[in-house]
Short mmCIF file of C-alpha atoms (C1' of nucleotides) in Angstrom, two decimals:
data_model
loop_
_atom_site.label_atom_id
_atom_site.label_comp_id
_atom_site.label_asym_id
_atom_site.label_seq_id
_atom_site.Cartn_x
_atom_site.Cartn_y
_atom_site.Cartn_z
CA UNK A 1 0.00 0.00 0.00
CA UNK A 2 2.25 2.78 1.29
CA UNK A 3 4.31 3.87 -1.70
CA UNK A 4 7.95 4.37 -0.87
CA UNK A 5 7.68 7.98 -2.07
CA UNK A 6 10.60 10.31 -2.24
CA UNK A 7 13.67 9.52 -0.19
CA UNK A 8 13.56 13.04 1.25
CA UNK A 9 10.06 12.44 2.56
CA UNK A 10 11.02 9.21 4.24
CA UNK A 11 14.07 10.84 5.78
CA UNK A 12 12.25 13.92 7.06
CA UNK A 13 9.41 11.96 8.58
CA UNK A 14 11.79 9.49 10.21
CA UNK A 15 13.72 12.39 11.71
CA UNK A 16 10.57 13.96 13.09
CA UNK A 17 9.29 10.65 14.46
CA UNK A 18 12.55 9.83 16.17
CA UNK A 19 12.85 13.36 17.46
CA UNK A 20 9.41 13.24 19.03
CA UNK A 21 10.14 9.89 20.61
CA UNK A 22 13.28 11.38 22.10
CA UNK A 23 11.53 14.47 23.43
CA UNK A 24 8.72 12.38 24.89
CA UNK A 25 11.26 10.72 27.16
CA UNK A 26 11.95 14.03 28.85
CA UNK A 27 8.56 15.74 28.87
CA UNK A 28 4.90 15.00 28.25
CA UNK A 29 3.45 15.40 24.78
CA UNK A 30 1.39 18.48 25.61
CA UNK A 31 4.48 20.45 26.54
CA UNK A 32 6.24 19.75 23.25
CA UNK A 33 5.94 22.50 20.65
CA UNK A 34 6.49 22.26 16.92
CA UNK A 35 9.28 24.80 17.18
CA UNK A 36 11.04 22.81 19.86
CA UNK A 37 10.86 19.62 17.82
CA UNK A 38 12.17 21.11 14.57
CA UNK A 39 15.01 22.76 16.49
CA UNK A 40 15.87 19.39 18.02
CA UNK A 41 16.12 17.58 14.69
CA UNK A 42 17.31 20.65 12.77
CA UNK A 43 14.51 20.83 10.25
CA UNK A 44 12.75 23.94 9.04
CA UNK A 45 9.43 24.63 10.70
CA UNK A 46 7.73 25.05 7.36
CA UNK A 47 8.84 21.56 6.44
CA UNK A 48 7.04 20.17 9.45
CA UNK A 49 3.76 21.67 8.27
CA UNK A 50 4.39 20.14 4.85
CA UNK A 51 3.90 16.72 6.47
CA UNK A 52 1.83 17.13 9.61
CA UNK A 53 -0.80 19.52 10.92
CA UNK A 54 0.49 19.46 14.51
CA UNK A 55 2.37 17.40 17.09
CA UNK A 56 -0.59 15.12 17.69
CA UNK A 57 -0.92 14.39 14.01
CA UNK A 58 2.70 13.29 14.02
CA UNK A 59 2.10 11.09 17.05
CA UNK A 60 -0.81 9.53 15.19
CA UNK A 61 1.51 8.67 12.35
CA UNK A 62 3.93 6.99 14.72
CA UNK A 63 1.13 4.98 16.30
CA UNK A 64 -0.15 3.94 12.90
CA UNK A 65 3.26 2.65 11.90
CA UNK A 66 3.37 0.51 15.04
CA UNK A 67 -0.17 -0.73 14.56
CA UNK A 68 0.49 -1.62 10.95
CA UNK A 69 3.53 -3.59 11.97
CA UNK A 70 1.61 -5.51 14.60
CA UNK A 71 -1.35 -6.18 12.33
CA UNK A 72 0.90 -7.35 9.53
CA UNK A 73 2.61 -9.95 11.70
CA UNK A 74 -0.68 -11.11 13.17
CA UNK A 75 -2.18 -11.55 9.72
CA UNK A 76 0.89 -13.43 8.53
CA UNK A 77 -0.06 -16.49 10.56
CA UNK A 78 -3.77 -16.12 11.07
CA UNK A 79 -4.25 -19.47 9.36
CA UNK A 80 -2.58 -21.18 12.29
CA UNK A 81 -5.43 -23.01 13.99
CA UNK A 82 -4.31 -23.55 17.57
CA UNK A 83 -2.23 -21.48 19.96
CA UNK A 84 -3.60 -18.38 18.29
CA UNK A 85 -3.54 -16.11 21.28
CA UNK A 86 -0.12 -17.21 22.46
CA UNK A 87 1.50 -16.54 19.11
CA UNK A 88 -0.25 -13.17 18.87
CA UNK A 89 1.10 -12.28 22.30
CA UNK A 90 4.58 -13.33 21.26
CA UNK A 91 4.38 -11.16 18.17
CA UNK A 92 3.17 -8.13 20.05
CA UNK A 93 5.71 -8.39 22.85
CA UNK A 94 8.47 -8.84 20.29
CA UNK A 95 7.49 -5.79 18.25
CA UNK A 96 7.08 -3.67 21.35
CA UNK A 97 10.47 -4.83 22.57
CA UNK A 98 11.94 -3.59 19.30
CA UNK A 99 10.24 -0.22 19.81
CA UNK A 100 10.78 0.11 23.52
CA UNK A 101 11.51 3.84 23.52
CA UNK A 102 8.38 5.03 21.84
CA UNK A 103 6.20 2.37 23.46
CA UNK A 104 7.19 3.21 27.01
CA UNK A 105 6.34 6.81 26.20
CA UNK A 106 2.98 5.86 24.70
CA UNK A 107 1.99 3.50 27.52
CA UNK A 108 3.74 5.31 30.38
CA UNK A 109 2.68 7.95 32.89
CA UNK A 110 2.18 10.65 30.26
CA UNK A 111 1.10 8.28 27.52
CA UNK A 112 -1.79 8.22 25.10
CA UNK A 113 -4.98 6.51 26.20
CA UNK A 114 -6.23 6.29 22.65
CA UNK A 115 -3.20 4.21 21.73
CA UNK A 116 -3.73 1.89 24.66
CA UNK A 117 -7.34 1.52 23.62
CA UNK A 118 -6.31 0.58 20.09
CA UNK A 119 -3.91 -2.01 21.42
CA UNK A 120 -6.62 -3.55 23.57
CA UNK A 121 -9.02 -3.61 20.67
CA UNK A 122 -6.53 -5.38 18.46
CA UNK A 123 -5.83 -8.07 21.04
CA UNK A 124 -9.51 -8.47 21.76
CA UNK A 125 -10.65 -8.72 18.17
CA UNK A 126 -7.91 -11.12 17.13
CA UNK A 127 -7.39 -13.18 20.24
CA UNK A 128 -10.67 -13.58 22.00
CA UNK A 129 -12.16 -16.06 19.58
CA UNK A 130 -9.39 -18.36 20.63
CA UNK A 131 -10.73 -18.34 24.17
CA UNK A 132 -14.37 -18.32 23.17
CA UNK A 133 -13.84 -21.63 21.44
CA UNK A 134 -12.33 -23.20 24.53
CA UNK A 135 -14.92 -22.01 27.00
CA UNK A 136 -18.62 -21.75 26.34
CA UNK A 137 -19.41 -18.56 28.19
CA UNK A 138 -22.65 -16.58 28.46
CA UNK A 139 -22.71 -13.35 26.44
CA UNK A 140 -23.47 -10.85 29.14
CA UNK A 141 -20.81 -10.63 31.83
CA UNK A 142 -18.21 -11.96 29.43
CA UNK A 143 -17.87 -8.42 28.15
CA UNK A 144 -16.46 -7.30 31.46
CA UNK A 145 -14.20 -10.33 31.53
CA UNK A 146 -12.77 -9.44 28.15
CA UNK A 147 -12.17 -5.84 29.17
CA UNK A 148 -10.54 -7.09 32.34
CA UNK A 149 -8.20 -9.39 30.47
CA UNK A 150 -7.23 -6.95 27.75
CA UNK A 151 -6.51 -4.10 30.16
CA UNK A 152 -4.74 -6.61 32.38
CA UNK A 153 -2.38 -7.46 29.57
CA UNK A 154 -1.63 -3.78 29.06
CA UNK A 155 -0.88 -3.57 32.76
CA UNK A 156 1.67 -6.37 32.47
CA UNK A 157 3.11 -4.65 29.44
CA UNK A 158 3.40 -1.41 31.37
CA UNK A 159 5.14 -3.17 34.24
CA UNK A 160 7.45 -4.94 31.81
CA UNK A 161 8.42 -1.74 30.02
CA UNK A 162 9.13 0.08 33.26
CA UNK A 163 12.03 -2.20 34.23
CA UNK A 164 15.45 -2.36 32.63
CA UNK A 165 16.91 -5.68 31.52
CA UNK A 166 13.59 -7.37 31.93
CA UNK A 167 12.40 -10.75 30.78
CA UNK A 168 12.50 -11.71 27.09
CA UNK A 169 9.34 -11.22 25.00
CA UNK A 170 8.72 -14.95 24.79
CA UNK A 171 8.62 -15.29 28.56
CA UNK A 172 6.21 -12.37 28.84
CA UNK A 173 3.97 -13.78 26.15
CA UNK A 174 3.80 -17.01 28.14
CA UNK A 175 2.99 -15.28 31.39
CA UNK A 176 0.32 -13.13 29.76
CA UNK A 177 -1.24 -16.04 27.93
CA UNK A 178 -1.33 -18.30 30.98
CA UNK A 179 -2.75 -15.58 33.14
CA UNK A 180 -5.55 -14.79 30.73
CA UNK A 181 -6.22 -18.46 30.10
CA UNK A 182 -6.50 -19.28 33.78
CA UNK A 183 -8.54 -16.20 34.50
CA UNK A 184 -11.05 -17.25 31.86
CA UNK A 185 -11.06 -20.80 33.09
CA UNK A 186 -11.67 -19.71 36.66
CA UNK A 187 -14.36 -17.35 35.50
CA UNK A 188 -15.99 -20.17 33.58
CA UNK A 189 -15.91 -22.60 36.48
CA UNK A 190 -16.93 -20.10 39.11
CA UNK A 191 -19.55 -18.31 37.09
CA UNK A 192 -22.54 -20.22 38.37
CA UNK A 193 -21.66 -19.91 42.02
CA UNK A 194 -20.22 -16.44 42.26
CA UNK A 195 -21.85 -14.08 39.80
CA UNK A 196 -25.37 -13.04 38.94
CA UNK B 1 -7.09 19.72 56.67
CA UNK B 2 -8.34 21.84 53.73
CA UNK B 3 -9.53 25.08 55.32
CA UNK B 4 -12.83 26.26 53.95
CA UNK B 5 -11.24 29.55 52.92
CA UNK B 6 -13.17 32.38 51.43
CA UNK B 7 -16.53 31.65 49.86
CA UNK B 8 -15.38 33.36 46.67
CA UNK B 9 -12.43 31.00 46.39
CA UNK B 10 -14.59 27.92 46.75
CA UNK B 11 -17.06 29.27 44.23
CA UNK B 12 -14.46 30.23 41.64
CA UNK B 13 -12.59 26.93 41.85
CA UNK B 14 -15.80 24.94 41.67
CA UNK B 15 -16.82 26.86 38.57
CA UNK B 16 -13.48 26.22 36.91
CA UNK B 17 -13.51 22.54 37.84
CA UNK B 18 -17.02 22.01 36.54
CA UNK B 19 -16.25 24.02 33.44
CA UNK B 20 -13.23 21.89 32.63
CA UNK B 21 -15.20 18.71 33.18
CA UNK B 22 -17.80 20.01 30.76
CA UNK B 23 -15.27 20.97 28.12
CA UNK B 24 -13.48 17.64 28.45
CA UNK B 25 -16.64 15.92 27.26
CA UNK B 26 -16.37 17.67 23.91
CA UNK B 27 -12.63 17.81 23.30
CA UNK B 28 -9.38 16.42 24.63
CA UNK B 29 -7.53 18.23 27.38
CA UNK B 30 -4.67 19.41 25.20
CA UNK B 31 -7.00 21.38 22.96
CA UNK B 32 -8.55 23.31 25.83
CA UNK B 33 -7.09 26.76 26.40
CA UNK B 34 -7.29 28.89 29.50
CA UNK B 35 -9.09 31.57 27.53
CA UNK B 36 -11.68 29.11 26.29
CA UNK B 37 -12.37 27.84 29.79
CA UNK B 38 -12.76 31.25 31.42
CA UNK B 39 -15.06 32.32 28.59
CA UNK B 40 -17.14 29.20 29.17
CA UNK B 41 -17.64 29.83 32.88
CA UNK B 42 -17.54 33.62 32.53
CA UNK B 43 -14.61 34.29 34.81
CA UNK B 44 -11.82 36.76 34.21
CA UNK B 45 -8.65 35.25 32.86
CA UNK B 46 -6.54 36.92 35.52
CA UNK B 47 -8.65 35.20 38.13
CA UNK B 48 -7.73 31.82 36.70
CA UNK B 49 -4.04 32.55 37.17
CA UNK B 50 -4.77 33.58 40.74
CA UNK B 51 -5.63 29.92 41.44
CA UNK B 52 -3.87 27.74 38.91
CA UNK B 53 -0.75 27.90 36.77
CA UNK B 54 -2.35 26.22 33.74
CA UNK B 55 -5.05 23.82 32.63
CA UNK B 56 -3.09 20.78 33.78
CA UNK B 57 -2.65 22.25 37.21
CA UNK B 58 -6.42 22.60 37.43
CA UNK B 59 -6.90 19.02 36.29
CA UNK B 60 -4.48 17.95 39.02
CA UNK B 61 -6.66 19.69 41.57
CA UNK B 62 -9.73 17.86 40.33
CA UNK B 63 -7.92 14.53 40.50
CA UNK B 64 -6.71 15.27 44.01
CA UNK B 65 -10.25 15.97 45.18
CA UNK B 66 -11.36 12.61 43.83
CA UNK B 67 -8.39 10.79 45.30
CA UNK B 68 -8.93 12.39 48.69
CA UNK B 69 -12.53 11.30 48.66
CA UNK B 70 -11.61 7.74 47.81
CA UNK B 71 -8.82 7.56 50.36
CA UNK B 72 -11.02 9.00 53.07
CA UNK B 73 -13.68 6.35 52.60
CA UNK B 74 -11.12 3.57 52.42
CA UNK B 75 -9.51 4.73 55.64
CA UNK B 76 -12.86 4.98 57.34
CA UNK B 77 -13.16 1.20 57.56
CA UNK B 78 -9.62 -0.03 57.30
CA UNK B 79 -10.07 -1.74 60.66
CA UNK B 80 -12.48 -4.17 59.07
CA UNK B 81 -10.57 -7.44 59.01
CA UNK B 82 -12.15 -9.54 56.28
CA UNK B 83 -13.70 -8.68 52.94
CA UNK B 84 -11.26 -5.79 52.72
CA UNK B 85 -10.86 -5.77 48.97
CA UNK B 86 -14.56 -6.15 48.27
CA UNK B 87 -15.52 -3.20 50.44
CA UNK B 88 -12.76 -1.10 48.90
CA UNK B 89 -14.10 -1.95 45.46
CA UNK B 90 -17.60 -1.03 46.53
CA UNK B 91 -16.40 2.32 47.83
CA UNK B 92 -14.48 3.13 44.70
CA UNK B 93 -17.24 2.16 42.30
CA UNK B 94 -19.73 4.17 44.34
CA UNK B 95 -17.62 7.32 44.37
CA UNK B 96 -16.85 7.02 40.69
CA UNK B 97 -20.54 6.55 39.99
CA UNK B 98 -21.20 9.82 41.78
CA UNK B 99 -18.57 11.53 39.63
CA UNK B 100 -19.34 9.84 36.35
CA UNK B 101 -18.83 12.88 34.14
CA UNK B 102 -15.33 13.74 35.17
CA UNK B 103 -14.31 10.10 35.60
CA UNK B 104 -15.31 9.03 32.12
CA UNK B 105 -13.27 11.93 30.84
CA UNK B 106 -10.26 10.98 32.94
CA UNK B 107 -10.40 7.28 32.11
CA UNK B 108 -11.75 7.55 28.58
CA UNK B 109 -10.20 7.78 25.13
CA UNK B 110 -8.59 11.16 25.77
CA UNK B 111 -8.03 10.60 29.45
CA UNK B 112 -5.08 10.99 31.78
CA UNK B 113 -2.74 8.04 32.18
CA UNK B 114 -1.25 9.51 35.34
CA UNK B 115 -4.68 9.45 36.96
CA UNK B 116 -5.24 5.85 35.96
CA UNK B 117 -1.85 4.98 37.40
CA UNK B 118 -2.76 6.63 40.71
CA UNK B 119 -6.00 4.68 40.84
CA UNK B 120 -4.17 1.41 40.25
CA UNK B 121 -1.62 2.25 42.91
CA UNK B 122 -4.33 2.97 45.45
CA UNK B 123 -6.10 -0.31 44.80
CA UNK B 124 -2.83 -2.18 44.84
CA UNK B 125 -1.48 -0.69 48.02
CA UNK B 126 -4.72 -1.04 49.95
CA UNK B 127 -6.20 -4.19 48.55
CA UNK B 128 -3.42 -6.55 47.64
CA UNK B 129 -2.56 -7.56 51.18
CA UNK B 130 -6.01 -9.00 51.37
CA UNK B 131 -5.13 -11.43 48.59
CA UNK B 132 -1.59 -12.01 49.77
CA UNK B 133 -2.93 -13.35 53.02
CA UNK B 134 -5.21 -15.82 51.27
CA UNK B 135 -2.66 -17.16 48.83
CA UNK B 136 0.99 -17.80 49.56
CA UNK B 137 2.53 -16.70 46.31
CA UNK B 138 6.19 -16.43 45.27
CA UNK B 139 7.51 -12.86 45.15
CA UNK B 140 8.76 -12.73 41.60
CA UNK B 141 6.05 -13.22 39.00
CA UNK B 142 3.42 -12.03 41.46
CA UNK B 143 4.38 -8.51 40.47
CA UNK B 144 3.06 -9.08 36.98
CA UNK B 145 -0.04 -10.69 38.40
CA UNK B 146 -0.75 -7.62 40.52
CA UNK B 147 -0.25 -5.28 37.58
CA UNK B 148 -2.51 -7.51 35.54
CA UNK B 149 -5.28 -7.42 38.13
CA UNK B 150 -5.13 -3.72 38.84
CA UNK B 151 -5.14 -2.72 35.19
CA UNK B 152 -7.82 -5.31 34.62
CA UNK B 153 -10.05 -3.58 37.14
CA UNK B 154 -9.51 -0.28 35.39
CA UNK B 155 -10.53 -1.99 32.17
CA UNK B 156 -13.79 -3.11 33.73
CA UNK B 157 -14.28 0.38 35.08
CA UNK B 158 -13.72 1.82 31.61
CA UNK B 159 -16.22 -0.59 30.09
CA UNK B 160 -18.70 0.21 32.84
CA UNK B 161 -18.41 3.96 32.37
CA UNK B 162 -18.82 3.71 28.62
CA UNK B 163 -22.36 2.35 28.83
CA UNK B 164 -25.47 4.24 29.83
CA UNK B 165 -27.82 2.85 32.48
CA UNK B 166 -25.28 0.28 33.48
CA UNK B 167 -25.13 -2.01 36.46
CA UNK B 168 -25.16 -0.59 40.01
CA UNK B 169 -21.82 -0.04 41.77
CA UNK B 170 -22.41 -2.95 44.15
CA UNK B 171 -22.81 -5.38 41.27
CA UNK B 172 -19.64 -4.11 39.63
CA UNK B 173 -17.70 -4.38 42.86
CA UNK B 174 -18.79 -7.99 43.12
CA UNK B 175 -17.80 -8.80 39.55
CA UNK B 176 -14.43 -7.12 39.95
CA UNK B 177 -13.72 -8.78 43.26
CA UNK B 178 -14.66 -12.23 42.07
CA UNK B 179 -12.68 -11.88 38.89
CA UNK B 180 -9.54 -10.81 40.72
CA UNK B 181 -10.03 -13.44 43.39
CA UNK B 182 -10.42 -16.25 40.90
CA UNK B 183 -7.58 -15.00 38.76
CA UNK B 184 -5.29 -15.09 41.78
CA UNK B 185 -6.56 -18.48 42.81
CA UNK B 186 -6.00 -19.89 39.34
CA UNK B 187 -2.60 -18.31 39.20
CA UNK B 188 -1.77 -19.87 42.55
CA UNK B 189 -2.94 -23.35 41.59
CA UNK B 190 -1.49 -23.31 38.11
CA UNK B 191 1.76 -21.63 38.93
CA UNK B 192 3.88 -24.75 39.26
CA UNK B 193 2.75 -26.35 36.05
CA UNK B 194 2.46 -23.40 33.73
CA UNK B 195 5.04 -20.76 34.55
CA UNK B 196 8.80 -20.63 34.98
"C1'" DG C 1 24.54 13.34 -16.84
"C1'" DC C 2 20.39 16.25 -17.85
"C1'" DT C 3 16.04 17.92 -16.85
"C1'" DA C 4 11.52 18.51 -15.13
"C1'" DA C 5 9.29 17.78 -10.85
"C1'" DA C 6 9.15 17.61 -6.06
"C1'" DA C 7 10.71 18.83 -1.62
"C1'" DA C 8 13.22 21.67 1.73
"C1'" DT C 9 14.56 26.17 3.14
"C1'" DC C 10 14.07 30.99 4.35
"C1'" DA C 11 11.88 35.21 5.71
"C1'" DA C 12 7.89 37.42 6.72
"C1'" DC C 13 3.09 37.83 8.15
"C1'" DA C 14 -1.08 38.38 11.13
"C1'" DG C 15 -3.40 36.07 14.65
"C1'" DT C 16 -3.77 33.75 19.08
"C1'" DT C 17 -2.50 32.39 23.53
"C1'" DT C 18 0.27 33.06 27.43
"C1'" DG C 19 1.86 34.86 31.78
"C1'" DT C 20 2.53 38.97 34.39
"C1'" DC C 21 1.50 43.65 35.77
"C1'" DT C 22 -0.86 47.43 37.65
"C1'" DA C 23 -5.04 49.85 39.26
"C1'" DT C 24 -9.77 49.51 40.49
"C1'" DA C 25 -14.16 47.51 41.99
"C1'" DA C 26 -16.52 44.14 44.68
"C1'" DA C 27 -17.30 40.73 48.24
"C1'" DT C 28 -16.24 38.62 52.63
"C1'" DC C 29 -15.49 37.92 57.49
"C1'" DG C 30 -15.23 39.47 62.18
"C1'" DC D 1 -19.17 49.01 59.71
"C1'" DG D 2 -14.22 48.58 58.15
"C1'" DA D 3 -10.06 46.21 57.09
"C1'" DT D 4 -8.78 42.55 54.26
"C1'" DT D 5 -9.11 39.57 50.58
"C1'" DT D 6 -10.58 38.43 46.07
"C1'" DA D 7 -12.31 39.40 41.37
"C1'" DT D 8 -12.14 42.36 37.45
"C1'" DA D 9 -10.27 45.17 33.76
"C1'" DG D 10 -6.92 46.60 30.60
"C1'" DA D 11 -2.42 46.59 28.92
"C1'" DC D 12 2.04 44.47 27.90
"C1'" DA D 13 5.85 41.72 25.80
"C1'" DA D 14 6.86 37.23 24.63
"C1'" DA D 15 6.14 32.92 22.36
"C1'" DC D 16 3.99 29.84 19.29
"C1'" DT D 17 1.02 29.05 15.36
"C1'" DG D 18 -0.26 28.39 10.67
"C1'" DT D 19 0.17 30.17 6.18
"C1'" DT D 20 2.34 32.49 2.22
"C1'" DG D 21 5.57 33.32 -1.65
"C1'" DA D 22 10.17 33.24 -3.40
"C1'" DT D 23 14.39 30.57 -3.63
"C1'" DT D 24 17.49 26.72 -3.37
"C1'" DT D 25 18.38 21.88 -3.19
"C1'" DT D 26 17.47 17.10 -4.07
"C1'" DT D 27 15.33 13.46 -6.43
"C1'" DA D 28 13.63 10.19 -9.91
"C1'" DG D 29 13.28 8.95 -14.68
"C1'" DC D 30 14.91 9.18 -19.15
#
DNA sequence: GCTAAAAATCAACAGTTTGTCTATAAATCG
DNA sequence: CGATTTATAGACAAACTGTTGATTTTTAGC
């Protein structure tokens, strides 16, 4: 889809994206001005407006790149029948590990809730069927269970990103998968006695 | 602690806080200017700077009010020995229900990650001991489990706030408590066979 | 390599918001 | 009531914004 375009375009946008990621490590997104960013990466301010409308539009572009990457890898083995959720988790943790800087900014203290929401939606829409097939669960309260699990995974992710030299992506994918799996299983078994 | 101060001060700050909550329903916090807010509530711009340094400082004040309210209720029955987590959940869901407008803004799509983090920390620091006592869990991976559960609760909260005429706070507290409880229990039972 | 096209730079512009300042009017509490 | 505190009003320089037009540089395709 995305044409490769002019080399200058690719270079400029990469500079701006990396520059924003760098600035976001020192201050929150709302404090970052266009002028400050273009000074940082030594690009003319007019050039910025040639590509983006404002800082948030640039951030959107960065998020889209990440999302595209994740979606592409997920799609690449969607025909795998079993272990769907585990392999999706592995993919996501791996990609995030490769983009640690920007991801810790996006998911951290001064992060972007909309991005987190998109992440949750992706996991939910691609991974939940896997669990639905294993447990026959009633429609109603399962909604809360899904929200719980997806946000829970983000929480693990957040914790993982906040520590240096942390566990490898594969380990994290395992922990996340097992936790969600057991949570669903417990929910399934305990549903009749504890809820409603 | 908080002196009641002058009536004018209370009135002005309340106006600004309500005005921001109202504006946050239509646009994200970063797009809201001081000028726009004072026009909305018909207060002189100089007056705003008499109380707050900027919009984010005002938001901080709002969050602090909420946090104080939650902490006060939690403290009020900390001497209760059992069912600690459940009663904390009930308190929190009740207070949030009473402040639905501002809470859905803070936790929603364009919300404030720092606020969410504070909420998770409160639940974790006040409610986790309750679970620790019931399950003897190893120190290490339990950290991820705690993050998972706390973020999971926020996820439920988010889902709950996003729907009109939703379940009563007591019901939600029950669902959240049971989900966390069973997740921990499953984690405890399955730990040896599934992780590490 | 040459050339037409595209992109980056530069300087300048009006418009807005910001934060601070003074002086003045109004409201509060004792 | 009267002293004190707070809100208002207007003005100010400073910074950032978003756009424009003219110019230079780089690119892709032949």
